[in-house]
């Protein structure tokens, strides 16, 4: 350990203000308010401040302001103190004289592990997804061990994106592109809606500058009108609820993130009037029963649009998202014309569903849920672990990339077993993929399928909501090699190949015997 306390200068605390105008006192206040370990956070801050000394970032700020901003972001998400301390220390081993073992002897194994994970993730430069496999692999290994590593990395990246202006153009674009192509899809896959939106919106102007300018010129003004409408509409709904004695936890307006609006515009011939979830009213009530009740009340006071009611409570989205959605016409007093009101989306959910939707995997480490914070049973972690188990060796790179692309960057469908269990599969999956997802034996022995009570063929492309029943041939022990031509999942492909290899080996062995 380096004895730097007497010789190294540290920047004065009064100069250490983040881009949001916040300081270490704001961080300590948040921790104090929840009776957390204020001393630990103070210690980690002082340690990192001493380690970074008078280093400055390209923006001119003292370096320590950057980890401070990342820690503040995570504190607002309600993350535990180990995570906050690790966020404060995350650039210490990489950028200062202090080593990881210095951090470990001062702060213990858990915090050192988190810092190490973040450090490792930052060591490769992004030059397009195809050269990126090794980095993705590292990311998944540390995430599967402890998902807090990726949360710190996200907070680190978001602060970097917010201060990107100070960097040369080439570096700016590289960081923004990596955030858009890698980090945002992973945040989405982990169910972290807010983080995903931030990563995308901050990267957008650097990756697609002209498109971003077009959005600002043509779309944002109309978007802002809609936001103004929403606040009037919200007041009206609150009054209606009050008069009818409907109780709720909260009602909030939300507007779509800019980049996700942009992507939706591309799918809709750039026509804003075709997009119905530009703004939404989010109603939080305290039970599932009340969600359905509230939906009824909404339809009583506002006329719903046909075919826009979605029950993601009974049928959650693949990433775990739950809510009731409906799209309605507001009353005529909010009208753009005198024919009908404005179209607005309503989302109804419980506080638990809300936490899941905003924080996803992070919800498990949120302070108030400390009791369950070590629960590794989260299906999103299982998913990562499964990916790694299927590719134990690092030289299996092209295949790993294939899997990553399928499993992270593709869309998903969800289908049902005859018993009603939900099975998640990548788009364009077939009954054979379904069978292997449930059990290897079911895949090996599968000989036919019924889809929604109709006999189908094994290479049919499944759609969300299909009920899939597999027929078994008990005498069959091996999958058919032909299936390789249409299966979509990695599991199915792998099992079929393995069986073919075994069979070839048996043939070979038998030949040697004779
Ligand atoms: Mn950093």
Short mmCIF file of C-alpha atoms and ligand atoms in Angstrom, two decimals:
data_model
loop_
_atom_site.label_atom_id
_atom_site.label_comp_id
_atom_site.label_asym_id
_atom_site.label_seq_id
_atom_site.Cartn_x
_atom_site.Cartn_y
_atom_site.Cartn_z
CA UNK A 1 0.00 0.00 0.00
CA UNK A 2 1.20 3.43 -0.88
CA UNK A 3 1.54 5.94 1.91
CA UNK A 4 0.30 8.92 0.03
CA UNK A 5 -1.61 10.80 2.67
CA UNK A 6 1.10 13.30 3.53
CA UNK A 7 2.47 13.96 0.09
CA UNK A 8 -0.47 13.70 -2.31
CA UNK A 9 -2.65 16.70 -2.70
CA UNK A 10 -6.38 16.22 -2.78
CA UNK A 11 -8.87 18.53 -4.49
CA UNK A 12 -10.94 20.71 -2.15
CA UNK A 13 -14.39 19.29 -1.48
CA UNK A 14 -16.07 22.54 -2.51
CA UNK A 15 -14.85 21.99 -6.09
CA UNK A 16 -16.39 18.57 -6.41
CA UNK A 17 -19.81 19.09 -7.94
CA UNK A 18 -21.39 16.77 -10.51
CA UNK A 19 -23.06 17.77 -13.76
CA UNK A 20 -26.36 17.80 -11.82
CA UNK A 21 -24.91 20.16 -9.21
CA UNK A 22 -24.68 17.47 -6.55
CA UNK A 23 -21.92 16.80 -4.04
CA UNK A 24 -20.75 14.11 -1.63
CA UNK A 25 -23.15 15.61 0.96
CA UNK A 26 -26.08 14.71 -1.25
CA UNK A 27 -24.85 11.12 -1.46
CA UNK A 28 -24.35 10.90 2.30
CA UNK A 29 -27.81 12.36 2.86
CA UNK A 30 -29.45 9.62 0.80
CA UNK A 31 -27.56 6.92 2.71
CA UNK A 32 -28.36 8.57 6.03
CA UNK A 33 -32.06 8.80 5.25
CA UNK A 34 -32.28 5.05 4.96
CA UNK A 35 -30.11 4.49 8.06
CA UNK A 36 -27.30 3.09 5.93
CA UNK A 37 -23.59 2.86 6.61
CA UNK A 38 -22.63 6.50 6.14
CA UNK A 39 -19.08 5.89 7.42
CA UNK A 40 -18.37 3.33 4.72
CA UNK A 41 -19.44 5.71 1.96
CA UNK A 42 -17.43 8.57 3.46
CA UNK A 43 -14.40 6.30 3.73
CA UNK A 44 -14.71 5.10 0.13
CA UNK A 45 -15.10 8.65 -1.14
CA UNK A 46 -12.06 9.92 0.79
CA UNK A 47 -10.01 6.95 -0.35
CA UNK A 48 -10.90 7.47 -4.01
CA UNK A 49 -10.38 11.22 -3.73
CA UNK A 50 -6.90 10.67 -2.31
CA UNK A 51 -6.13 8.02 -4.95
CA UNK A 52 -7.19 10.16 -7.91
CA UNK A 53 -5.60 13.22 -6.33
CA UNK A 54 -5.49 16.20 -8.66
CA UNK A 55 -6.23 14.14 -11.80
CA UNK A 56 -8.68 15.85 -14.09
CA UNK A 57 -10.97 14.53 -16.78
CA UNK A 58 -11.07 15.97 -20.30
CA UNK A 59 -14.07 18.04 -19.24
CA UNK A 60 -11.83 19.91 -16.79
CA UNK A 61 -13.49 18.42 -13.72
CA UNK A 62 -11.48 16.71 -11.03
CA UNK A 63 -11.54 12.99 -11.74
CA UNK A 64 -13.30 12.05 -8.51
CA UNK A 65 -16.44 13.86 -9.71
CA UNK A 66 -17.05 11.03 -12.20
CA UNK A 67 -17.20 8.12 -9.71
CA UNK A 68 -19.18 10.38 -7.39
CA UNK A 69 -21.80 10.91 -10.11
CA UNK A 70 -22.01 7.16 -10.78
CA UNK A 71 -22.49 6.46 -7.07
CA UNK A 72 -25.22 9.13 -6.82
CA UNK A 73 -27.06 7.57 -9.73
CA UNK A 74 -26.98 4.14 -8.08
CA UNK A 75 -28.00 5.61 -4.72
CA UNK A 76 -31.11 7.05 -6.34
CA UNK A 77 -31.95 3.60 -7.65
CA UNK A 78 -31.79 2.48 -4.04
CA UNK A 79 -28.75 0.25 -4.45
CA UNK A 80 -27.01 -1.16 -1.39
CA UNK A 81 -23.88 0.40 0.15
CA UNK A 82 -21.44 -2.20 -1.17
CA UNK A 83 -22.48 -1.14 -4.65
CA UNK A 84 -22.16 2.56 -3.84
CA UNK A 85 -18.70 2.10 -2.32
CA UNK A 86 -17.57 0.04 -5.32
CA UNK A 87 -18.90 2.74 -7.66
CA UNK A 88 -16.81 5.37 -5.85
CA UNK A 89 -13.75 3.13 -6.15
CA UNK A 90 -14.38 1.74 -9.62
CA UNK A 91 -11.54 3.52 -11.44
CA UNK A 92 -8.98 3.34 -8.63
CA UNK A 93 -7.04 0.18 -9.68
CA UNK A 94 -7.07 1.17 -13.36
CA UNK A 95 -6.19 4.84 -13.14
CA UNK A 96 -4.22 5.40 -9.94
CA UNK A 97 -1.19 4.12 -8.04
CA UNK A 98 -3.41 2.05 -5.79
CA UNK A 99 -3.96 -1.60 -6.70
CA UNK A 100 -6.89 -3.93 -6.37
CA UNK A 101 -5.30 -5.61 -3.37
CA UNK A 102 -4.98 -2.20 -1.70
CA UNK A 103 -8.73 -1.80 -2.18
CA UNK A 104 -9.34 -5.29 -0.90
CA UNK A 105 -7.33 -4.87 2.29
CA UNK A 106 -9.11 -1.59 3.02
CA UNK A 107 -12.68 -2.52 2.01
CA UNK A 108 -12.87 -6.31 2.00
CA UNK A 109 -13.52 -8.98 -0.58
CA UNK A 110 -17.04 -8.14 -1.65
CA UNK A 111 -16.32 -4.54 -2.64
CA UNK A 112 -13.01 -5.53 -4.23
CA UNK A 113 -14.80 -8.17 -6.29
CA UNK A 114 -17.24 -5.57 -7.63
CA UNK A 115 -14.43 -3.14 -8.44
CA UNK A 116 -12.47 -5.86 -10.20
CA UNK A 117 -15.50 -6.82 -12.29
CA UNK A 118 -16.02 -3.24 -13.47
CA UNK A 119 -12.31 -2.79 -14.20
CA UNK A 120 -12.19 -5.94 -16.34
CA UNK A 121 -15.20 -4.86 -18.37
CA UNK A 122 -13.51 -1.64 -19.37
CA UNK A 123 -10.33 -3.06 -20.84
CA UNK A 124 -11.34 -3.82 -24.39
CA UNK A 125 -12.16 -1.23 -26.99
CA UNK A 126 -15.30 -1.56 -29.03
CA UNK A 127 -14.79 -1.98 -32.77
CA UNK A 128 -18.06 -3.53 -33.82
CA UNK A 129 -19.93 -6.45 -32.39
CA UNK A 130 -18.01 -9.18 -34.20
CA UNK A 131 -14.76 -8.42 -32.44
CA UNK A 132 -16.50 -8.02 -29.19
CA UNK A 133 -17.14 -11.58 -28.13
CA UNK A 134 -14.45 -11.75 -25.50
CA UNK A 135 -15.74 -8.64 -23.80
CA UNK A 136 -19.30 -9.93 -23.85
CA UNK A 137 -18.08 -13.13 -22.35
CA UNK A 138 -16.37 -11.31 -19.49
CA UNK A 139 -19.47 -9.27 -18.97
CA UNK A 140 -21.58 -12.37 -18.68
CA UNK A 141 -19.20 -14.17 -16.38
CA UNK A 142 -19.18 -11.30 -13.91
CA UNK A 143 -22.88 -10.62 -14.27
CA UNK A 144 -23.75 -14.22 -13.58
CA UNK A 145 -21.58 -14.08 -10.47
CA UNK A 146 -22.96 -10.76 -9.29
CA UNK A 147 -25.28 -8.60 -11.37
CA UNK A 148 -24.23 -5.49 -9.43
CA UNK A 149 -21.09 -5.34 -11.58
CA UNK A 150 -23.09 -4.51 -14.67
CA UNK A 151 -25.21 -1.98 -12.76
CA UNK A 152 -22.07 -0.08 -11.77
CA UNK A 153 -20.84 -0.32 -15.36
CA UNK A 154 -24.13 1.14 -16.60
CA UNK A 155 -23.93 4.06 -14.15
CA UNK A 156 -20.28 4.59 -15.13
CA UNK A 157 -21.22 4.60 -18.82
CA UNK A 158 -24.19 6.92 -18.38
CA UNK A 159 -22.00 9.50 -16.68
CA UNK A 160 -19.38 9.12 -19.42
CA UNK A 161 -22.03 9.65 -22.08
CA UNK A 162 -23.24 12.79 -20.34
CA UNK A 163 -19.75 14.25 -20.45
CA UNK A 164 -18.87 12.98 -23.92
CA UNK A 165 -18.60 16.44 -25.49
CA UNK A 166 -15.09 16.84 -24.14
CA UNK A 167 -13.73 13.85 -26.09
CA UNK A 168 -12.46 13.72 -29.70
CA UNK A 169 -15.17 12.78 -32.26
CA UNK A 170 -13.84 9.29 -33.03
CA UNK A 171 -13.78 8.26 -29.38
CA UNK A 172 -17.20 9.82 -28.80
CA UNK A 173 -18.76 7.76 -31.54
CA UNK A 174 -17.11 4.56 -30.40
CA UNK A 175 -18.38 4.89 -26.85
CA UNK A 176 -21.86 5.90 -27.96
CA UNK A 177 -22.10 3.04 -30.47
CA UNK A 178 -21.05 0.48 -27.91
CA UNK A 179 -23.64 1.84 -25.50
CA UNK A 180 -26.36 1.66 -28.11
CA UNK A 181 -25.49 -1.75 -29.54
CA UNK A 182 -24.36 -3.62 -26.47
CA UNK A 183 -25.25 -1.98 -23.18
CA UNK A 184 -28.80 -0.87 -23.99
CA UNK A 185 -29.95 -4.31 -25.24
CA UNK A 186 -28.47 -5.94 -22.16
CA UNK A 187 -30.20 -3.41 -19.87
CA UNK A 188 -33.41 -4.23 -21.69
CA UNK A 189 -32.85 -7.95 -21.32
CA UNK A 190 -32.29 -7.47 -17.60
CA UNK A 191 -35.57 -5.60 -17.37
CA UNK A 192 -34.03 -2.20 -16.55
CA UNK A 193 -36.28 0.10 -18.53
CA UNK A 194 -34.93 3.40 -17.21
CA UNK A 195 -31.26 2.52 -17.69
CA UNK A 196 -31.97 1.30 -21.20
CA UNK A 197 -33.79 4.54 -22.07
CA UNK A 198 -30.96 6.68 -20.66
CA UNK A 199 -28.26 4.73 -22.49
CA UNK A 200 -30.10 5.05 -25.79
CA UNK A 201 -31.09 8.70 -25.51
CA UNK A 202 -27.60 9.78 -24.50
CA UNK A 203 -25.96 7.82 -27.34
CA UNK A 204 -28.44 8.81 -30.05
CA UNK A 205 -27.01 12.27 -30.95
CA UNK A 206 -23.48 10.86 -31.32
CA UNK A 207 -24.35 7.77 -33.33
CA UNK A 208 -26.99 9.28 -35.65
CA UNK A 209 -26.37 13.04 -35.51
CA UNK A 210 -28.49 13.92 -38.57
CA UNK A 211 -31.43 11.81 -37.51
CA UNK A 212 -31.23 13.31 -34.06
CA UNK A 213 -31.36 16.83 -35.52
CA UNK A 214 -34.36 15.82 -37.62
CA UNK A 215 -36.14 14.55 -34.51
CA UNK A 216 -35.42 17.79 -32.68
CA UNK A 217 -36.70 19.92 -35.54
CA UNK A 218 -39.73 17.96 -36.73
CA UNK A 219 -40.89 15.79 -33.90
CA UNK A 220 -39.99 17.28 -30.55
CA UNK A 221 -42.30 20.33 -30.86
CA UNK A 222 -45.37 18.10 -31.42
CA UNK A 223 -44.13 15.80 -28.72
CA UNK A 224 -44.03 18.71 -26.27
CA UNK A 225 -47.63 19.67 -27.08
CA UNK A 226 -48.65 16.14 -26.23
CA UNK A 227 -46.80 16.34 -22.92
CA UNK A 228 -48.67 19.55 -22.08
CA UNK A 229 -51.97 17.82 -22.87
CA UNK A 230 -51.05 14.94 -20.58
CA UNK A 231 -50.74 17.07 -17.47
CA UNK A 232 -54.25 18.50 -17.95
CA UNK A 233 -55.63 15.05 -18.61
CA UNK A 234 -53.93 13.69 -15.50
CA UNK A 235 -55.61 16.31 -13.30
CA UNK A 236 -58.97 15.43 -14.80
CA UNK A 237 -58.48 11.68 -14.10
CA UNK A 238 -57.45 12.43 -10.51
CA UNK A 239 -60.63 14.47 -10.00
CA UNK A 240 -62.80 11.72 -11.52
CA UNK A 241 -61.16 9.10 -9.26
CA UNK A 242 -61.65 11.35 -6.26
CA UNK A 243 -65.35 11.84 -6.99
CA UNK A 244 -65.86 8.13 -7.41
CA UNK A 245 -63.92 7.24 -4.30
CA UNK A 246 -61.28 5.24 -6.20
CA UNK A 247 -58.05 5.06 -4.24
CA UNK A 248 -54.66 4.72 -5.84
CA UNK A 249 -51.02 4.87 -4.84
CA UNK A 250 -49.95 7.36 -7.51
CA UNK A 251 -50.73 8.72 -10.96
CA UNK A 252 -47.89 9.94 -13.15
CA UNK A 253 -47.44 11.06 -16.71
CA UNK A 254 -44.60 9.59 -18.70
CA UNK A 255 -43.41 10.32 -22.20
CA UNK A 256 -41.59 7.96 -24.50
CA UNK A 257 -37.81 8.07 -24.58
CA UNK A 258 -36.60 9.91 -27.67
CA UNK A 259 -34.64 7.07 -29.22
CA UNK A 260 -37.37 4.50 -28.79
CA UNK A 261 -39.78 7.01 -30.35
CA UNK A 262 -37.35 7.36 -33.25
CA UNK A 263 -37.23 3.60 -33.79
CA UNK A 264 -41.01 3.42 -33.68
CA UNK A 265 -41.27 6.25 -36.23
CA UNK A 266 -39.07 4.29 -38.62
CA UNK A 267 -41.56 1.43 -38.45
CA UNK A 268 -44.49 3.79 -39.06
CA UNK A 269 -43.38 5.76 -42.14
CA UNK A 270 -42.16 8.56 -39.86
CA UNK A 271 -45.75 9.50 -39.09
CA UNK A 272 -46.18 10.67 -35.51
CA UNK A 273 -49.98 10.40 -35.61
CA UNK A 274 -49.70 6.60 -35.94
CA UNK A 275 -47.98 6.26 -32.60
CA UNK A 276 -50.38 5.88 -29.71
CA UNK A 277 -48.03 5.49 -26.80
CA UNK A 278 -46.20 8.78 -27.25
CA UNK A 279 -47.33 9.72 -23.79
CA UNK A 280 -48.98 7.56 -21.19
CA UNK A 281 -50.65 7.91 -17.85
CA UNK A 282 -49.26 5.49 -15.31
CA UNK A 283 -51.61 4.54 -12.50
CA UNK A 284 -50.25 2.58 -9.56
CA UNK A 285 -52.74 0.77 -7.31
CA UNK A 286 -52.01 -1.55 -4.44
CA UNK A 287 -53.28 -4.92 -5.64
CA UNK A 288 -53.80 -6.97 -8.78
CA UNK A 289 -57.57 -6.97 -8.20
CA UNK A 290 -57.53 -3.18 -8.09
CA UNK A 291 -55.64 -3.07 -11.40
CA UNK A 292 -58.57 -4.74 -13.17
CA UNK A 293 -61.09 -2.62 -11.24
CA UNK A 294 -59.27 0.55 -12.23
CA UNK A 295 -59.22 -0.56 -15.87
CA UNK A 296 -63.01 -0.85 -15.66
CA UNK A 297 -63.32 2.67 -14.26
CA UNK A 298 -61.06 4.07 -16.99
CA UNK A 299 -63.22 2.49 -19.68
CA UNK A 300 -66.28 3.96 -18.00
CA UNK A 301 -64.96 7.50 -18.23
CA UNK A 302 -63.00 7.26 -21.51
CA UNK A 303 -63.86 5.37 -24.68
CA UNK A 304 -61.21 2.69 -25.40
CA UNK A 305 -59.73 2.11 -28.84
CA UNK A 306 -60.48 -1.30 -30.33
CA UNK A 307 -57.85 -3.99 -29.98
CA UNK A 308 -55.54 -1.94 -27.76
CA UNK A 309 -56.20 -3.61 -24.42
CA UNK A 310 -53.21 -5.69 -23.34
CA UNK A 311 -53.12 -7.84 -20.26
CA UNK A 312 -49.43 -8.19 -19.45
CA UNK A 313 -50.40 -9.19 -15.90
CA UNK A 314 -51.88 -12.52 -16.94
CA UNK A 315 -49.32 -12.85 -19.76
CA UNK A 316 -46.10 -11.05 -18.82
CA UNK A 317 -43.66 -9.95 -21.50
CA UNK A 318 -40.58 -12.16 -21.93
CA UNK A 319 -38.44 -9.78 -19.87
CA UNK A 320 -40.86 -10.09 -16.96
CA UNK A 321 -42.77 -6.86 -17.56
CA UNK A 322 -46.26 -6.78 -16.06
CA UNK A 323 -49.02 -4.14 -16.37
CA UNK A 324 -52.44 -3.60 -17.89
CA UNK A 325 -52.35 -1.38 -20.96
CA UNK A 326 -55.23 0.28 -22.70
CA UNK A 327 -55.48 3.14 -25.17
CA UNK A 328 -58.41 5.54 -24.85
CA UNK A 329 -59.86 8.74 -26.25
CA UNK A 330 -59.67 11.58 -23.74
CA UNK A 331 -62.89 13.59 -23.22
CA UNK A 332 -63.64 16.26 -25.80
CA UNK A 333 -62.45 19.14 -23.64
CA UNK A 334 -58.91 18.01 -24.44
CA UNK A 335 -59.70 17.63 -28.11
CA UNK A 336 -57.60 18.70 -31.02
CA UNK A 337 -60.81 18.66 -33.10
CA UNK A 338 -64.45 18.65 -31.91
CA UNK A 339 -65.02 15.10 -33.14
CA UNK A 340 -63.17 13.22 -30.47
CA UNK A 341 -60.58 13.63 -27.76
CA UNK A 342 -56.90 12.92 -27.91
CA UNK A 343 -55.56 9.39 -27.92
CA UNK A 344 -53.65 8.43 -24.81
CA UNK A 345 -52.26 5.21 -23.37
CA UNK A 346 -53.03 4.17 -19.80
CA UNK A 347 -50.82 1.76 -17.85
CA UNK A 348 -52.07 0.21 -14.62
CA UNK A 349 -49.86 -1.78 -12.25
CA UNK A 350 -48.98 -2.53 -8.63
CA UNK A 351 -45.93 -1.01 -6.86
CA UNK A 352 -44.10 -4.37 -7.15
CA UNK A 353 -44.69 -4.50 -10.89
CA UNK A 354 -43.54 -0.91 -11.12
CA UNK A 355 -40.27 -1.65 -9.33
CA UNK A 356 -39.64 -4.62 -11.60
CA UNK A 357 -40.31 -2.53 -14.69
CA UNK A 358 -38.09 0.38 -13.67
CA UNK A 359 -35.25 -1.48 -12.00
CA UNK A 360 -35.49 -5.06 -13.29
CA UNK A 361 -32.69 -7.14 -11.92
CA UNK A 362 -31.55 -4.19 -9.82
CA UNK A 363 -34.73 -4.48 -7.75
CA UNK A 364 -33.12 -7.43 -5.99
CA UNK A 365 -30.40 -5.29 -4.53
CA UNK A 366 -32.52 -2.33 -3.64
CA UNK A 367 -32.14 -1.26 -0.09
CA UNK A 368 -35.63 -1.98 1.14
CA UNK A 369 -35.44 -5.48 -0.27
CA UNK A 370 -32.21 -6.33 1.40
CA UNK A 371 -33.56 -9.58 2.75
CA UNK A 372 -33.92 -11.06 -0.70
CA UNK A 373 -30.82 -9.37 -2.08
CA UNK A 374 -28.77 -12.55 -2.22
CA UNK A 375 -31.47 -14.44 -4.03
CA UNK A 376 -29.70 -15.87 -7.06
CA UNK A 377 -32.84 -17.55 -8.33
CA UNK A 378 -33.73 -14.64 -10.58
CA UNK A 379 -34.60 -16.08 -13.97
CA UNK A 380 -32.52 -13.39 -15.67
CA UNK A 381 -29.43 -14.66 -13.89
CA UNK A 382 -30.36 -18.23 -14.75
CA UNK A 383 -30.54 -17.19 -18.36
CA UNK A 384 -26.98 -15.80 -18.26
CA UNK A 385 -25.69 -18.84 -16.42
CA UNK A 386 -27.26 -21.10 -19.02
CA UNK A 387 -25.56 -19.18 -21.82
CA UNK A 388 -22.19 -19.65 -20.17
CA UNK A 389 -22.72 -23.32 -19.35
CA UNK A 390 -23.41 -24.04 -22.98
CA UNK A 391 -20.10 -22.45 -23.95
CA UNK A 392 -17.55 -23.38 -21.32
CA UNK A 393 -14.49 -22.75 -23.48
CA UNK A 394 -13.41 -19.34 -24.64
CA UNK A 395 -12.22 -20.51 -28.06
CA UNK A 396 -15.78 -21.35 -29.01
CA UNK A 397 -16.06 -17.75 -30.08
CA UNK A 398 -18.13 -17.72 -33.22
CA UNK A 399 -20.74 -19.91 -31.63
CA UNK A 400 -20.87 -17.86 -28.50
CA UNK A 401 -21.41 -14.75 -30.59
CA UNK A 402 -24.24 -16.48 -32.41
CA UNK A 403 -25.88 -17.33 -29.11
CA UNK A 404 -25.40 -13.84 -27.76
CA UNK A 405 -26.94 -12.34 -30.86
CA UNK A 406 -29.91 -14.66 -30.66
CA UNK A 407 -30.42 -14.40 -26.96
CA UNK A 408 -29.83 -10.72 -26.36
CA UNK A 409 -30.37 -8.88 -29.56
CA UNK A 410 -33.38 -10.69 -30.94
CA UNK A 411 -36.99 -10.39 -30.06
CA UNK A 412 -38.79 -13.02 -28.10
CA UNK A 413 -42.09 -14.80 -28.22
CA UNK A 414 -43.78 -16.63 -25.43
CA UNK A 415 -45.83 -19.77 -25.93
CA UNK A 416 -47.68 -22.06 -23.57
CA UNK A 417 -47.55 -25.69 -22.54
CA UNK A 418 -50.94 -27.47 -22.40
CA UNK A 419 -50.75 -26.94 -18.61
CA UNK A 420 -50.41 -23.20 -19.09
CA UNK A 421 -46.71 -22.74 -18.26
CA UNK A 422 -45.11 -19.91 -20.19
CA UNK A 423 -42.05 -20.82 -22.29
CA UNK A 424 -39.86 -18.06 -23.69
CA UNK A 425 -38.25 -18.60 -27.10
CA UNK A 426 -36.49 -16.43 -29.69
CA UNK A 427 -38.59 -15.25 -32.62
CA UNK A 428 -39.14 -17.83 -35.39
CA UNK A 429 -38.67 -20.77 -33.05
CA UNK A 430 -40.29 -24.09 -33.94
CA UNK A 431 -41.97 -26.90 -31.97
CA UNK A 432 -38.59 -28.70 -31.86
CA UNK A 433 -37.03 -25.68 -30.12
CA UNK A 434 -39.94 -25.73 -27.71
CA UNK A 435 -39.47 -29.45 -26.98
CA UNK A 436 -35.73 -29.09 -26.29
CA UNK A 437 -36.32 -26.04 -24.13
CA UNK A 438 -38.53 -28.11 -21.85
CA UNK A 439 -36.43 -31.27 -21.69
CA UNK A 440 -33.72 -32.99 -23.73
CA UNK A 441 -35.69 -36.21 -23.68
CA UNK A 442 -38.81 -34.49 -24.98
CA UNK A 443 -36.72 -33.15 -27.84
CA UNK A 444 -35.12 -36.50 -28.63
CA UNK A 445 -38.39 -38.38 -28.64
CA UNK A 446 -40.60 -35.76 -30.23
CA UNK A 447 -42.48 -37.00 -33.26
CA UNK A 448 -45.38 -34.61 -33.83
CA UNK A 449 -47.12 -31.52 -32.53
CA UNK A 450 -50.50 -29.95 -31.93
CA UNK A 451 -50.54 -26.15 -32.07
CA UNK A 452 -53.70 -24.60 -30.63
CA UNK A 453 -55.39 -27.99 -30.91
CA UNK A 454 -54.55 -28.36 -34.61
CA UNK A 455 -52.06 -30.90 -35.90
CA UNK A 456 -49.01 -28.99 -37.14
CA UNK A 457 -45.58 -29.84 -38.48
CA UNK A 458 -42.37 -29.72 -36.49
CA UNK A 459 -40.92 -26.91 -38.57
CA UNK A 460 -43.86 -24.52 -38.09
CA UNK A 461 -42.87 -21.03 -36.95
CA UNK A 462 -44.47 -20.46 -33.55
CA UNK A 463 -46.21 -17.23 -32.58
CA UNK A 464 -46.67 -15.62 -29.16
CA UNK A 465 -49.67 -17.08 -27.39
CA UNK A 466 -49.61 -20.48 -29.17
CA UNK A 467 -50.43 -23.49 -27.02
CA UNK A 468 -47.97 -26.21 -28.00
CA UNK A 469 -48.43 -29.90 -27.30
CA UNK A 470 -45.63 -32.30 -28.28
CA UNK A 471 -46.29 -35.94 -29.20
CA UNK A 472 -43.72 -38.49 -28.11
CA UNK A 473 -42.54 -41.61 -29.77
CA UNK A 474 -41.24 -43.63 -26.79
CA UNK A 475 -39.15 -45.86 -29.05
CA UNK A 476 -37.28 -42.96 -30.55
CA UNK A 477 -33.99 -42.11 -28.79
CA UNK A 478 -32.31 -39.63 -31.11
CA UNK A 479 -33.30 -36.34 -32.69
CA UNK A 480 -33.45 -36.15 -36.47
CA UNK A 481 -30.41 -34.49 -38.14
CA UNK A 482 -32.80 -32.79 -40.59
CA UNK A 483 -34.06 -30.62 -37.78
CA UNK A 484 -30.78 -28.68 -37.90
CA UNK A 485 -32.10 -26.97 -41.03
CA UNK A 486 -34.89 -25.19 -39.15
CA UNK A 487 -34.24 -25.02 -35.41
CA UNK A 488 -33.61 -21.52 -34.03
CA UNK A 489 -32.42 -21.98 -30.48
CA UNK A 490 -28.95 -22.78 -29.46
CA UNK A 491 -30.06 -25.48 -27.06
CA UNK A 492 -31.81 -27.45 -29.79
CA UNK A 493 -28.93 -27.04 -32.24
CA UNK A 494 -26.44 -28.14 -29.62
CA UNK A 495 -28.42 -31.22 -28.55
CA UNK A 496 -28.90 -32.37 -32.14
CA UNK A 497 -25.21 -31.93 -32.94
CA UNK A 498 -24.18 -33.76 -29.78
CA UNK A 499 -26.39 -36.68 -30.65
CA UNK A 500 -24.97 -36.79 -34.18
CA UNK A 501 -21.43 -36.78 -32.82
CA UNK A 502 -22.23 -39.61 -30.45
CA UNK A 503 -23.78 -41.60 -33.24
CA UNK A 504 -20.76 -41.09 -35.50
CA UNK A 505 -18.46 -42.10 -32.71
CA UNK A 506 -20.46 -45.30 -32.13
CA UNK A 507 -20.28 -46.15 -35.83
CA UNK A 508 -16.57 -45.52 -35.80
CA UNK A 509 -16.01 -47.64 -32.67
CA UNK A 510 -18.01 -50.49 -34.14
CA UNK A 511 -15.94 -50.43 -37.31
CA UNK A 512 -12.76 -50.65 -35.29
CA UNK A 513 -14.08 -53.69 -33.46
CA UNK A 514 -14.84 -55.63 -36.60
MN1 LIG B 1 -15.35 5.15 -14.93
#
